[in-house]
Short mmCIF file of C-alpha atoms (C1' of nucleotides) in Angstrom, two decimals:
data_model
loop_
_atom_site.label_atom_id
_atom_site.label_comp_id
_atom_site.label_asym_id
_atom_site.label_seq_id
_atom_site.Cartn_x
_atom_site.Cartn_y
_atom_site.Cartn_z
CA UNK A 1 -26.38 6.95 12.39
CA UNK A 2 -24.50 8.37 8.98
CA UNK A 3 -21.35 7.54 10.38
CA UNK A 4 -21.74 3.76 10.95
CA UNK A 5 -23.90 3.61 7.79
CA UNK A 6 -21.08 4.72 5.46
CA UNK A 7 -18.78 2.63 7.60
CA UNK A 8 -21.07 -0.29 6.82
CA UNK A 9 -21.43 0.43 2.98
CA UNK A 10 -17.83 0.68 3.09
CA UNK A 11 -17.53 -2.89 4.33
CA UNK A 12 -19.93 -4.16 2.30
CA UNK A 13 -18.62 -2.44 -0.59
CA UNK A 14 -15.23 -3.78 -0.07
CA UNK A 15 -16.76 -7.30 0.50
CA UNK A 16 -18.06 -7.22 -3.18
CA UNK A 17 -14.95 -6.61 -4.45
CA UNK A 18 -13.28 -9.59 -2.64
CA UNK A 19 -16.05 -11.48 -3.82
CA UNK A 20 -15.66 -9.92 -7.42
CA UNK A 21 -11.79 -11.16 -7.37
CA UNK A 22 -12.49 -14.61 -6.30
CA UNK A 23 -15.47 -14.95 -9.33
CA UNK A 24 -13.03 -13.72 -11.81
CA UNK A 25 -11.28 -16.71 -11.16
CA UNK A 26 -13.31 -19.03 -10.89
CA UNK A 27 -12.57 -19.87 -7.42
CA UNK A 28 -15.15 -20.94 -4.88
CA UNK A 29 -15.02 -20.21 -1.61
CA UNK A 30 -13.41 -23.46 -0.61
CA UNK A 31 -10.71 -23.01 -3.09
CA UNK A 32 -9.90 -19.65 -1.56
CA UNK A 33 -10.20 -20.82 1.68
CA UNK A 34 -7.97 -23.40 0.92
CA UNK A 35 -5.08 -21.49 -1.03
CA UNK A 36 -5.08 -18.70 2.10
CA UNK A 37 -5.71 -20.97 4.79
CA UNK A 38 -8.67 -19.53 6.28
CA UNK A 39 -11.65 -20.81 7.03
CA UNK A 40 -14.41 -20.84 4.10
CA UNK A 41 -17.66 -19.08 6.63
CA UNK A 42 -14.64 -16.39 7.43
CA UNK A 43 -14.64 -15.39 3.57
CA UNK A 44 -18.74 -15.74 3.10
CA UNK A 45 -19.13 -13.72 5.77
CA UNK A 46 -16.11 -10.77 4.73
CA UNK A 47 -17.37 -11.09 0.97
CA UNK A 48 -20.79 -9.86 2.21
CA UNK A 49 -20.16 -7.28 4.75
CA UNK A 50 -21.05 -9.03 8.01
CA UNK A 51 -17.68 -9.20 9.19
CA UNK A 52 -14.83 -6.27 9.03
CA UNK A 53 -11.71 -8.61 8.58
CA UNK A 54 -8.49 -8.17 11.21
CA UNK A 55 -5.13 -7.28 9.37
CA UNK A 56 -3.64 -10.55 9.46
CA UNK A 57 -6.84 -12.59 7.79
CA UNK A 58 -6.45 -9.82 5.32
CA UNK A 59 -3.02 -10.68 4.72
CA UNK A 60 -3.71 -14.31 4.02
CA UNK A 61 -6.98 -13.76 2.21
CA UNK A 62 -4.74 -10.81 -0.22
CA UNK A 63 -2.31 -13.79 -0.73
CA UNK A 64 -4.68 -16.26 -1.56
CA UNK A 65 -6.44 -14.62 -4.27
CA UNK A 66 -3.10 -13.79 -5.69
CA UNK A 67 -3.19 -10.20 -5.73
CA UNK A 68 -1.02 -7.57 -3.97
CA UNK A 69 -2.68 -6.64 -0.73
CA UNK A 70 -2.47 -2.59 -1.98
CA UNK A 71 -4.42 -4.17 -4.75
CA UNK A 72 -7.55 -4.75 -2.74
CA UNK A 73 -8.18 -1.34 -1.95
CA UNK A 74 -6.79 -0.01 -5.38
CA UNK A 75 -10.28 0.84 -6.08
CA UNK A 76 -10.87 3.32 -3.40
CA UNK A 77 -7.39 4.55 -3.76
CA UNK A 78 -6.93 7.99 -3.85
CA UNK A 79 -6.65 9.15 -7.95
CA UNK A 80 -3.97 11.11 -9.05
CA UNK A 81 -6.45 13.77 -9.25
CA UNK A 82 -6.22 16.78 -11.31
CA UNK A 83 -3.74 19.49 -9.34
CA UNK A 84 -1.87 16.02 -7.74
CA UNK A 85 2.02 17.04 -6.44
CA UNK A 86 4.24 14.99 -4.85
CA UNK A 87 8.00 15.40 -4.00
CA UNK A 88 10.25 12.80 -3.20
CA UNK A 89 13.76 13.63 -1.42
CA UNK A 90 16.47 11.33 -2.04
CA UNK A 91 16.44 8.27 -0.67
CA UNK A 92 13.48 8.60 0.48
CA UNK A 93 11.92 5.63 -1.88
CA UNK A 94 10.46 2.44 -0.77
CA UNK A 95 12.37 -0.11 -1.14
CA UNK A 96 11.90 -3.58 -2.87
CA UNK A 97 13.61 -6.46 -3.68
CA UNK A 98 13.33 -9.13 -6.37
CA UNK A 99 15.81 -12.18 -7.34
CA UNK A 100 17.27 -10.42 -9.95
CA UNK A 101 16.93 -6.29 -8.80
CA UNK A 102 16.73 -4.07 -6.03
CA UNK A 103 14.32 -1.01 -6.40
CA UNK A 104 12.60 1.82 -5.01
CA UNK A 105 9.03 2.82 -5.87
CA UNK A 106 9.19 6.38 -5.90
CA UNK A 107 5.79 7.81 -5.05
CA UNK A 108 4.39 5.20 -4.06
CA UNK A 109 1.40 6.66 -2.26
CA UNK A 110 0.04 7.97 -5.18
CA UNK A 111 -2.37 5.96 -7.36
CA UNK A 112 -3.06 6.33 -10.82
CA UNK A 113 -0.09 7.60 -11.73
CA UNK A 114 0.18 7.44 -15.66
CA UNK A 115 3.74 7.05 -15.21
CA UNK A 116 5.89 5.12 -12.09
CA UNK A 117 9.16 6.15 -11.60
CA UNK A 118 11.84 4.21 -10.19
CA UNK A 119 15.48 4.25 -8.95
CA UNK A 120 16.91 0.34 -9.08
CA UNK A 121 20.70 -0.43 -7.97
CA UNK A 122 22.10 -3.53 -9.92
CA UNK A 123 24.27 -5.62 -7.92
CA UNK A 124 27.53 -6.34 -9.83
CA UNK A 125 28.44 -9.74 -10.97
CA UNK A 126 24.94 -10.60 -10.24
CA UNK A 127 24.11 -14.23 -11.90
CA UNK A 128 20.70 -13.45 -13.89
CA UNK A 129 18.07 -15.67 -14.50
CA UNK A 130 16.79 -15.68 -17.73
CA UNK A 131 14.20 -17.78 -17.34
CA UNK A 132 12.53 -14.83 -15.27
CA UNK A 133 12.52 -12.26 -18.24
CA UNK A 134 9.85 -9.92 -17.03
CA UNK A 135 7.01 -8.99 -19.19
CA UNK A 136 4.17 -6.16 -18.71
CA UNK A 137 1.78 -3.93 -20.57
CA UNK A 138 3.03 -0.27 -21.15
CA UNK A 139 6.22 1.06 -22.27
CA UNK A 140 9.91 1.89 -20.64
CA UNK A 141 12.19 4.09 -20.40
CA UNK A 142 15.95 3.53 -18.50
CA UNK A 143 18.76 5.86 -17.94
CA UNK A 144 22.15 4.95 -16.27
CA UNK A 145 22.64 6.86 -13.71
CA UNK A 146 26.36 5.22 -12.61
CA UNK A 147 27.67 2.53 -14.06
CA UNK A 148 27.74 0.34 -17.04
CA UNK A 149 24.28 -1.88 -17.69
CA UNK A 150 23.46 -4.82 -20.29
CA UNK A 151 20.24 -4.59 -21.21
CA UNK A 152 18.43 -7.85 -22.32
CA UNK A 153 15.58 -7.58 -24.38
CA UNK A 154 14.01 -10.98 -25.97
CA UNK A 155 15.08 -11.93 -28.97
CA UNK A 156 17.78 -9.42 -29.43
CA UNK A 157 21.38 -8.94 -29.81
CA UNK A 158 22.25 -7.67 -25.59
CA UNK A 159 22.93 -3.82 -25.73
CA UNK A 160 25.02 -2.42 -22.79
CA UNK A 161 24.72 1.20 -21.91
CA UNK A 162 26.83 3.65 -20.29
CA UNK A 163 26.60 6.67 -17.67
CA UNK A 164 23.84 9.00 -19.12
CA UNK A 165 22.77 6.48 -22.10
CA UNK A 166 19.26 5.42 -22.77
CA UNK A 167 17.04 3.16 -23.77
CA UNK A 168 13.21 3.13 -24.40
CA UNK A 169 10.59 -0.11 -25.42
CA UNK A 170 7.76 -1.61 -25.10
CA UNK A 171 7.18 -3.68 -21.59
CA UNK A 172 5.52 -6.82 -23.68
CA UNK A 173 8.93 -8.01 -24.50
CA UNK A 174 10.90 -10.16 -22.34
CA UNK A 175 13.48 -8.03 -20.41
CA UNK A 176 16.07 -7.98 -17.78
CA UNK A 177 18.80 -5.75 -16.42
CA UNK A 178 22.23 -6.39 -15.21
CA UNK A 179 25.07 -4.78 -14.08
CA UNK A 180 28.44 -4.66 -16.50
CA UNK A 181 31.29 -3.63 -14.76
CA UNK A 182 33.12 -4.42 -11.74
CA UNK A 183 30.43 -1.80 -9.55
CA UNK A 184 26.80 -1.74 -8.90
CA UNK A 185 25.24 0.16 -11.43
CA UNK A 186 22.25 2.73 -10.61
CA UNK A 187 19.54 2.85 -12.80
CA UNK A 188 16.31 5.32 -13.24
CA UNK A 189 13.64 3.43 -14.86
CA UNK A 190 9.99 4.93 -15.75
CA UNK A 191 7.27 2.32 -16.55
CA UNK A 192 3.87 3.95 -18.78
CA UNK A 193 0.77 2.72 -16.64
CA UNK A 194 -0.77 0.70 -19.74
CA UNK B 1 5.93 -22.03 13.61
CA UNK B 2 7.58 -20.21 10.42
CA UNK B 3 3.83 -19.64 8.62
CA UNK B 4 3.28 -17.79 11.75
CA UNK B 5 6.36 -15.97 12.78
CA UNK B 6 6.23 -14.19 8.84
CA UNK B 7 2.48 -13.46 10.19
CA UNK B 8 3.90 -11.59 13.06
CA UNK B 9 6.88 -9.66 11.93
CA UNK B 10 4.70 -8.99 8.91
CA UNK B 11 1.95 -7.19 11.15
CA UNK B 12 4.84 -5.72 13.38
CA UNK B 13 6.12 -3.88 10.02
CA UNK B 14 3.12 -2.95 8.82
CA UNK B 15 2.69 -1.24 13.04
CA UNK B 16 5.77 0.11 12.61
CA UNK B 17 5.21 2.00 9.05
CA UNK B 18 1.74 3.14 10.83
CA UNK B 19 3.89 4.85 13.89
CA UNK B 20 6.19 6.33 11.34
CA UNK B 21 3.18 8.16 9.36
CA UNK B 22 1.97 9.68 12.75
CA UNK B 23 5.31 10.41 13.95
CA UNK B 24 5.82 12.35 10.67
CA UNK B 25 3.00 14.50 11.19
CA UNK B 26 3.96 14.98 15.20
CA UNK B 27 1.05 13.57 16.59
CA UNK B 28 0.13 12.09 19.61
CA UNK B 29 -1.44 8.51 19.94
CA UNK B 30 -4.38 11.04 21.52
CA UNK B 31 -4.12 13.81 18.60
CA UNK B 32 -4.39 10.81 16.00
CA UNK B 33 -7.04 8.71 18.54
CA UNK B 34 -9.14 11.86 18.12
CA UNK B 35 -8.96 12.42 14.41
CA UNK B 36 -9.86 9.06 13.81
CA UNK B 37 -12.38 8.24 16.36
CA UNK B 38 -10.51 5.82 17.76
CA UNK B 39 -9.34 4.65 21.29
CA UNK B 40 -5.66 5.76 22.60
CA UNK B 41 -4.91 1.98 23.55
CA UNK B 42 -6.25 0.80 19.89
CA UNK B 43 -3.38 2.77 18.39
CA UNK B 44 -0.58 1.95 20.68
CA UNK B 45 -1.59 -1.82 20.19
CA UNK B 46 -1.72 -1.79 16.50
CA UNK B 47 1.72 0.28 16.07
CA UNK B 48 2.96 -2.20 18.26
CA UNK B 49 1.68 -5.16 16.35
CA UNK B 50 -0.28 -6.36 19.26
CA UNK B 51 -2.99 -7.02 17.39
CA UNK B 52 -4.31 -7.24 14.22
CA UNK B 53 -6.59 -4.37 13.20
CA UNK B 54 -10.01 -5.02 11.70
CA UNK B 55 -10.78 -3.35 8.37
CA UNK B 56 -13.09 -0.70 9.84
CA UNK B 57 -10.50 0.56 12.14
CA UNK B 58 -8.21 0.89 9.34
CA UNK B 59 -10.22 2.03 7.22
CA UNK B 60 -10.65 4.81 9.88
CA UNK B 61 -7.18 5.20 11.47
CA UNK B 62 -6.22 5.93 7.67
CA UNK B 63 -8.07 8.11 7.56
CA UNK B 64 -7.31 9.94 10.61
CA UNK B 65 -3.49 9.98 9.49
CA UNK B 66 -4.55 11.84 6.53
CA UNK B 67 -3.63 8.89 3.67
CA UNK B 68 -5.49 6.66 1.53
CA UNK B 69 -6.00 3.39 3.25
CA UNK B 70 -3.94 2.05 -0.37
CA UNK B 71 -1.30 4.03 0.65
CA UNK B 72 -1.15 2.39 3.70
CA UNK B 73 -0.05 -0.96 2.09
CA UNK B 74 1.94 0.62 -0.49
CA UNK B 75 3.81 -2.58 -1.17
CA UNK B 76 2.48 -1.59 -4.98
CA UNK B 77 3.30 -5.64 -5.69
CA UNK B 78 3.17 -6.26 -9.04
CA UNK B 79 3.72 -3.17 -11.18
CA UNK B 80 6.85 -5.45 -12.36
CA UNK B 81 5.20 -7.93 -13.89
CA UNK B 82 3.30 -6.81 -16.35
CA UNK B 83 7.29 -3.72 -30.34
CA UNK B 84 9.78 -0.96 -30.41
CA UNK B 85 13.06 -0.65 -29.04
CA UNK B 86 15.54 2.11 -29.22
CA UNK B 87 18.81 3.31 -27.38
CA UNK B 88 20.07 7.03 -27.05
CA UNK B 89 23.68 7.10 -26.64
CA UNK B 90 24.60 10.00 -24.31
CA UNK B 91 24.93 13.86 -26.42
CA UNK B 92 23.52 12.49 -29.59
CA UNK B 93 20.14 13.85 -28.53
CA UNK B 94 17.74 16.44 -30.43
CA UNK B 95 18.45 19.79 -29.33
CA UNK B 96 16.17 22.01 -29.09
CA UNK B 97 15.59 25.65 -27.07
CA UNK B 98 13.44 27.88 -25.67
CA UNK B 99 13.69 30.95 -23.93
CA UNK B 100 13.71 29.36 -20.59
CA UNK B 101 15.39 26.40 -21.28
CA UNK B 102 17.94 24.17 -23.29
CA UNK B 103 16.62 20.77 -23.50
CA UNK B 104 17.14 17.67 -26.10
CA UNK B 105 14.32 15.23 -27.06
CA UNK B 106 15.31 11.96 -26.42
CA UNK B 107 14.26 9.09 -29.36
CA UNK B 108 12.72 11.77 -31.32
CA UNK B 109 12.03 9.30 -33.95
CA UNK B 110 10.36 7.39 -31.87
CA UNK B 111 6.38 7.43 -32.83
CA UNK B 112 3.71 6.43 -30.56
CA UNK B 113 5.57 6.74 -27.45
CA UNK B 114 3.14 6.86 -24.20
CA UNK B 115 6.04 9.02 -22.71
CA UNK B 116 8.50 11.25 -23.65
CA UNK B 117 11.93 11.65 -21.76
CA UNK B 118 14.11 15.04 -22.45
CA UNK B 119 17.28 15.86 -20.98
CA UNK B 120 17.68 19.87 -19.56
CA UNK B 121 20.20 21.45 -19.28
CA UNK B 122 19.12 25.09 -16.74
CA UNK B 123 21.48 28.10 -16.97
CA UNK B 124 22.36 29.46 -13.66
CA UNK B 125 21.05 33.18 -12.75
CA UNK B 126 18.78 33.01 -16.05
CA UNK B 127 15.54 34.96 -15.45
CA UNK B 128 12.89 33.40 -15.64
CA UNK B 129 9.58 34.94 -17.71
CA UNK B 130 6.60 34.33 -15.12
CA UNK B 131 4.09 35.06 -17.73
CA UNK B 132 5.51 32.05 -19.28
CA UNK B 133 3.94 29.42 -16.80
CA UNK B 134 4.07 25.96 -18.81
CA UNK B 135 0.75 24.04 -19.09
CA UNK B 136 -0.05 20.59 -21.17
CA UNK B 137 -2.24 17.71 -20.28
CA UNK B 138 -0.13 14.42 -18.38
CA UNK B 139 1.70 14.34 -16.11
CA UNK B 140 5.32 15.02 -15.81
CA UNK B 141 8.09 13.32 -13.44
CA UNK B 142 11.32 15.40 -13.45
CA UNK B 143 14.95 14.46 -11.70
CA UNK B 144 17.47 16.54 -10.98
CA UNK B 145 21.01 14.81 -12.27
CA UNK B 146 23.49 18.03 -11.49
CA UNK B 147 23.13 20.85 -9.45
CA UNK B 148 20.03 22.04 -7.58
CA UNK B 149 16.33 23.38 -9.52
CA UNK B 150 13.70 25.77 -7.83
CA UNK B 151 10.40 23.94 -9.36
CA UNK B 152 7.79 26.29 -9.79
CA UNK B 153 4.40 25.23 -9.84
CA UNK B 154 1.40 27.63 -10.10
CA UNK B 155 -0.51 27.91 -6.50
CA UNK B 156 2.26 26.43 -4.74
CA UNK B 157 5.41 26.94 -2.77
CA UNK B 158 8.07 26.86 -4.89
CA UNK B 159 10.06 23.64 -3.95
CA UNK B 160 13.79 23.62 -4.14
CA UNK B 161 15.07 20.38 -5.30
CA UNK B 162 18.98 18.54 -5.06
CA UNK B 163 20.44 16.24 -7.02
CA UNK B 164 18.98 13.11 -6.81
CA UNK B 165 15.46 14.39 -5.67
CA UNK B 166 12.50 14.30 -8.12
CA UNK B 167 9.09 15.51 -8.27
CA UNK B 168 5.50 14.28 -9.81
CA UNK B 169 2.18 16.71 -10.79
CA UNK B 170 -0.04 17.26 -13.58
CA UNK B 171 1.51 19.05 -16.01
CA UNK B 172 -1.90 21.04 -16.44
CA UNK B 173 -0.80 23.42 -13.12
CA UNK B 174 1.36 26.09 -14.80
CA UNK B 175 5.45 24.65 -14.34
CA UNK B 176 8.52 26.05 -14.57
CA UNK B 177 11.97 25.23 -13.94
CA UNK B 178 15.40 27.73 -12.59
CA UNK B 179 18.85 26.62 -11.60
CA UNK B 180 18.97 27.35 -7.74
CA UNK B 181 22.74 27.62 -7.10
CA UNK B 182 26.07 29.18 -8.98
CA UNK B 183 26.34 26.30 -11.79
CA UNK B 184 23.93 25.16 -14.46
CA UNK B 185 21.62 22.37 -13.53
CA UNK B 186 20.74 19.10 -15.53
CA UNK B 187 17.34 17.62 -15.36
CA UNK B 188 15.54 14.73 -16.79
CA UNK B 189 11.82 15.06 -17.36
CA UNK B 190 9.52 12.58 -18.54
CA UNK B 191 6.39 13.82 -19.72
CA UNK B 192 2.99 11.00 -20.24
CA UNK B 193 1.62 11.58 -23.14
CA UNK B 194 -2.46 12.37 -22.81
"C1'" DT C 1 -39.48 -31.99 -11.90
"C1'" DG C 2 -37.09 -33.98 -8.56
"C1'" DG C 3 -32.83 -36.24 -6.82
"C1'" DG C 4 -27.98 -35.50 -5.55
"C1'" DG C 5 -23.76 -33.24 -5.18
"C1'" DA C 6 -21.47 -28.80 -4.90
"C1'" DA C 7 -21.40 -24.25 -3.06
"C1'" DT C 8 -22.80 -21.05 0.29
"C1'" DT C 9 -24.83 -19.47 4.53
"C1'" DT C 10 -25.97 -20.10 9.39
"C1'" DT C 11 -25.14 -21.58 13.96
"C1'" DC C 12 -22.66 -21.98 17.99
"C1'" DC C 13 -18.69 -21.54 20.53
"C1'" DT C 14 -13.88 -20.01 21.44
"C1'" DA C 15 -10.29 -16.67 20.64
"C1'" DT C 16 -9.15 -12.12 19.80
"C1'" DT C 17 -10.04 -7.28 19.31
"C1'" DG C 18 -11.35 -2.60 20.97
"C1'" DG C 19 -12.25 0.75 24.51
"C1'" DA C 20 -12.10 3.17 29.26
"C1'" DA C 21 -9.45 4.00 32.79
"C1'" DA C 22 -5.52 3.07 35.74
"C1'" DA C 23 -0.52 2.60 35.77
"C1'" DA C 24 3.86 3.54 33.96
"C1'" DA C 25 7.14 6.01 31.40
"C1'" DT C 26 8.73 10.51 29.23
"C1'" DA C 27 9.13 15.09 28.80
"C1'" DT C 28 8.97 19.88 30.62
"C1'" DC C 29 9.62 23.62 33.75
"C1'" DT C 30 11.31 26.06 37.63
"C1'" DA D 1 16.72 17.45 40.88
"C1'" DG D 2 11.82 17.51 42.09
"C1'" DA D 3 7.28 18.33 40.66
"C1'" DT D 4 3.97 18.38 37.22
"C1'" DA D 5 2.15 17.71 32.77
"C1'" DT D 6 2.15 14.89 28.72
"C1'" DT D 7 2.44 10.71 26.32
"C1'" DT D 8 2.43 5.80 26.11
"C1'" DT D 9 1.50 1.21 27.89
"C1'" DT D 10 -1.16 -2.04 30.62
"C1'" DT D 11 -5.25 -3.98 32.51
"C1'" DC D 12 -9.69 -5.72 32.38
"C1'" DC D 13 -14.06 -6.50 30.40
"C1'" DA D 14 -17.52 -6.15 26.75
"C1'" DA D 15 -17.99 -6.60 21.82
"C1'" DT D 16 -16.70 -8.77 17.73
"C1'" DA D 17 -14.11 -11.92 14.66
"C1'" DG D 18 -12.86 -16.72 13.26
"C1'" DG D 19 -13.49 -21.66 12.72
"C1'" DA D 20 -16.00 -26.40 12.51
"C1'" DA D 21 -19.82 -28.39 11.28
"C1'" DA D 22 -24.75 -28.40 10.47
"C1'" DA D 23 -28.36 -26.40 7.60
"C1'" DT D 24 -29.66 -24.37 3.54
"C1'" DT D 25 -29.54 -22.93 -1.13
"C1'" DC D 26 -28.03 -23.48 -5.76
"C1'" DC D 27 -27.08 -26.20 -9.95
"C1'" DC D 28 -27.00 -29.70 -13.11
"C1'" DC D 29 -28.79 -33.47 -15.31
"C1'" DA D 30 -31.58 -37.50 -15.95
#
DNA sequence: TGGGGAATTTTCCTATTGGAAAAAATATCT
DNA sequence: AGATATTTTTTCCAATAGGAAAATTCCCCA
């Protein structure tokens, strides 16, 4: 039947890329078992199709091959195709948190954006840790929405910016955000995709 | 056990963010069931976190809610952790016009950029030329900082955006921008480059 | 080329999922 | 409020996933 054959290729297909991520790093199946905690025949058998993997396996398998669990279906993600539109009402983001930030993706559900926009609120008299400047391909852009920010960018004199100033660089150097009054600050940032 | 409880609230969110996207769409656990081929009780269960889904019924129950099964885990991990450097101090921008709109280049000097960030400024009760649909390749991300803007993009409801909201497409559909209310409007676009 | 260890696949069994239908809970209408 | 229709949850059983260990295949090197 065409329905349970595309439904198989799919698996299969998917299986190959698991088994794909775990070659690229030079991990065997033991070592994968190992780091997620699941048995090594339950990866053979997902890396080639035979089995179609429950949620939480997924979760642990996603975490032991390091990647984000979006990641591992990235590939069949839906492109920003050609004629792609996507509105995103106020507060409506999804929300993250990291040691140092709290942001929210905007448009998240749509993949291959060149560009990922994102509205961050920066806790005042936050204590940063520098040892966690964050690095990436692409460029950035910030504006300050409210508030007064210090921007930290490796190897560089701090520059603080006010309500409505500015700031754009390149992601490969070492950078951090923090809030410089006495309020949280509100920040829009826009990351390039490379 | 801890490794386990994270397991379970971890598939209990993931249920719950699966009952919000059919909720959104007012369907039925039957309406949805159908679309996706899927049994009533299989739904309920998994929006419950009762049990953890195997890929294939994702893979289909995605597909029956009408999103990309990436979407579904858009946790979009690590886009964080992956030169020039310049700041724009608030007014000293590039000005520039056009007979739609009033908008000012930000780090015009700035070669090589993979994006481009302007500031807008929209005049309220301007009339806007039709004929004059905007079209480039990118994509575009715009953000409304003051007042409320009508987006127009060709094929489409126009969408009527507040401060704070912000919009995504491919700048190849013919765009254009209008101040919806009584005062002028202030809008930050960032274009990609290619 | 053949031994020996590492990596992967298979086997076999238990635990869990997935579906159909009954039961319960909600909503709707008069 | 009662009756009925709609939606969701529960139940129970068949189908499938997951793990431990045995069997096999794959490599590497003498």
């Amino acid at each position: 039947m065409s329905e349970e054959e595309t439904q198989e290729s799919q698996r299969v297909a998917f299986g190959r890329r698991l088994r794909q991520l775990r070659r690229q790093n030079n991990w065997t199946l033991a070592d994968v078992a190992d780091r997620a905690g699941l048995a090594i025949s339950t990866i053979s058998k997902a890396e080639r199709g035979i089995i179609a993997l429950t949620y939480d396996r997924m979760a642990l398998l996603a975490d032991g091959l390091g990647v984000d669990m979006a990641a591992l279906f990235a590939e069949q993600g839906e492109n920003f195709t050609p004629g792609s539109f996507a509105v995103a009402r106020k507060g409506e983001f999804h929300r993250q948190e990291t040691s140092n930030y709290v942001y929210e993706m905007l448009f998240p559900e749509l993949w291959n954006k060149s560009m990922s926009p994102m509205m961050g609120t920066l806790k005042a008299h936050n204590v940063m840790d520098f040892e966690e400047f964050v690095r990436h391909p692409g460029q950035e852009f910030l504006v300050v929405m409210e508030g007064a920010v210090t921007v930290h960018v490796e190897g560089r004199e701090p520059v603080t910016l006010q309500q409505g100033d500015s700031i754009y660089f390149d992601s490969a150097l070492g950078h951090l955000y923090a809030s410089d009054g006495d309020n949280d600050a509100r920040i829009l940032v826009v990351c390039s995709a490379s």
